[in-house]
mmCIF file of C-alpha atoms in Angstrom:
data_model
loop_
_atom_site.group_PDB
_atom_site.id
_atom_site.type_symbol
_atom_site.label_atom_id
_atom_site.label_comp_id
_atom_site.label_asym_id
_atom_site.label_seq_id
_atom_site.Cartn_x
_atom_site.Cartn_y
_atom_site.Cartn_z
ATOM 1 C CA UNK V 20 -0.247 0.035 0.176
ATOM 2 C CA UNK V 21 0.980 3.927 -0.776
ATOM 3 C CA UNK V 22 0.445 7.015 0.505
ATOM 4 C CA UNK V 23 1.367 10.158 -1.060
ATOM 5 C CA UNK V 24 4.622 8.250 -3.275
ATOM 6 C CA UNK V 25 5.769 6.243 -0.315
ATOM 7 C CA UNK V 26 4.987 2.436 0.705
ATOM 8 C CA UNK V 27 3.456 2.117 4.431
ATOM 9 C CA UNK V 28 2.125 -0.984 4.476
ATOM 10 C CA UNK V 29 3.081 -4.689 2.102
ATOM 11 C CA UNK V 30 -0.505 -6.501 2.233
ATOM 12 C CA UNK V 31 0.016 -10.441 2.269
ATOM 13 C CA UNK V 32 -2.282 -13.276 0.743
ATOM 14 C CA UNK V 33 -5.694 -13.176 2.732
ATOM 15 C CA UNK V 34 -5.636 -9.838 3.860
ATOM 16 C CA UNK V 35 -8.485 -7.054 3.772
ATOM 17 C CA UNK V 36 -8.221 -3.534 3.185
ATOM 18 C CA UNK V 37 -10.253 -0.768 2.922
ATOM 19 C CA UNK V 38 -11.858 -1.828 5.554
ATOM 20 C CA UNK V 39 -11.654 0.887 8.025
ATOM 21 C CA UNK V 40 -13.216 3.032 5.494
ATOM 22 C CA UNK V 41 -16.436 0.843 4.999
ATOM 23 C CA UNK V 42 -17.081 1.169 8.806
ATOM 24 C CA UNK V 43 -16.119 5.133 8.751
ATOM 25 C CA UNK V 44 -17.604 6.342 5.634
ATOM 26 C CA UNK V 45 -14.342 8.409 4.470
ATOM 27 C CA UNK V 46 -12.547 7.996 0.944
ATOM 28 C CA UNK V 47 -9.833 5.311 1.573
ATOM 29 C CA UNK V 48 -6.056 7.755 1.510
ATOM 30 C CA UNK V 49 -3.668 4.766 0.243
ATOM 31 C CA UNK V 50 -2.840 3.044 -3.818
ATOM 32 C CA UNK V 51 -3.100 -0.462 -3.539
ATOM 33 C CA UNK V 52 -0.889 -2.394 -6.046
ATOM 34 C CA UNK V 53 0.158 -5.482 -6.429
ATOM 35 C CA UNK V 54 3.189 -7.399 -7.701
ATOM 36 C CA UNK V 55 1.693 -10.661 -9.503
ATOM 37 C CA UNK V 56 -1.371 -11.369 -11.139
ATOM 38 C CA UNK V 57 -4.216 -11.526 -7.931
ATOM 39 C CA UNK V 58 -7.601 -12.118 -6.839
ATOM 40 C CA UNK V 59 -9.798 -9.155 -4.959
ATOM 41 C CA UNK V 60 -13.112 -9.422 -3.746
ATOM 42 C CA UNK V 61 -15.579 -6.165 -3.170
ATOM 43 C CA UNK V 62 -17.476 -7.495 -0.842
ATOM 44 C CA UNK V 63 -20.385 -3.841 0.433
ATOM 45 C CA UNK V 64 -20.541 -2.821 3.878
ATOM 46 C CA UNK V 65 -23.229 -4.808 4.412
ATOM 47 C CA UNK V 66 -22.332 -7.876 3.354
ATOM 48 C CA UNK V 67 -19.300 -7.562 5.443
ATOM 49 C CA UNK V 68 -21.060 -7.137 8.187
ATOM 50 C CA UNK V 69 -22.810 -9.841 7.333
ATOM 51 C CA UNK V 70 -19.855 -12.428 7.274
ATOM 52 C CA UNK V 71 -17.939 -11.106 10.025
ATOM 53 C CA UNK V 72 -21.359 -12.148 11.687
ATOM 54 C CA UNK V 73 -20.971 -15.970 9.969
ATOM 55 C CA UNK V 74 -17.479 -15.919 10.701
ATOM 56 C CA UNK V 75 -16.204 -14.340 13.740
ATOM 57 C CA UNK V 76 -12.326 -15.277 13.145
ATOM 58 C CA UNK V 77 -12.745 -12.409 10.207
ATOM 59 C CA UNK V 78 -13.183 -10.310 12.376
ATOM 60 C CA UNK V 79 -10.465 -11.434 15.060
ATOM 61 C CA UNK V 80 -7.927 -10.820 11.309
ATOM 62 C CA UNK V 81 -8.874 -7.510 10.625
ATOM 63 C CA UNK V 82 -7.900 -6.268 14.254
ATOM 64 C CA UNK V 83 -4.574 -7.786 13.871
ATOM 65 C CA UNK V 84 -3.965 -6.255 11.055
ATOM 66 C CA UNK V 85 -5.373 -2.978 12.035
ATOM 67 C CA UNK V 86 -3.235 -3.198 15.102
ATOM 68 C CA UNK V 87 0.192 -3.897 13.593
ATOM 69 C CA UNK V 88 -0.466 -0.988 10.900
ATOM 70 C CA UNK V 89 -1.436 1.194 14.251
ATOM 71 C CA UNK V 90 1.684 0.388 15.729
ATOM 72 C CA UNK V 91 3.821 1.044 12.068
ATOM 73 C CA UNK V 92 2.032 4.093 12.638
ATOM 74 C CA UNK V 93 2.683 5.131 16.017
ATOM 75 C CA UNK V 94 6.010 4.078 15.503
ATOM 76 C CA UNK V 95 6.078 6.910 11.983
ATOM 77 C CA UNK V 96 5.519 9.199 13.858
ATOM 78 C CA UNK V 97 7.512 8.983 17.008
ATOM 79 C CA UNK V 98 10.855 8.868 14.852
ATOM 80 C CA UNK V 99 9.255 11.229 13.111
ATOM 81 C CA UNK V 100 9.335 13.278 16.597
ATOM 82 C CA UNK V 101 12.351 12.217 17.079
ATOM 83 C CA UNK V 102 14.019 13.951 14.613
ATOM 84 C CA UNK V 103 11.706 17.171 14.209
ATOM 85 C CA UNK V 104 13.549 17.607 18.397
#
């Protein structure tokens, strides 16, 4: 995933992206580019919620992914703050 031309994440097979935008209603703010052929599945929010209800392990995976991304962003912010101090 890229934001403002900078790589911010690398997605693995089976990972979900765009979920935060689906829940908040905001536009996605990153671009995803595949390195090789892949299959994507676009799921409307209502169907995604139904999928989570039917398969709660998807929510655990999603929370794990979001937590790792938040941690990475926090580390980037902390590093930038140390550089300007």
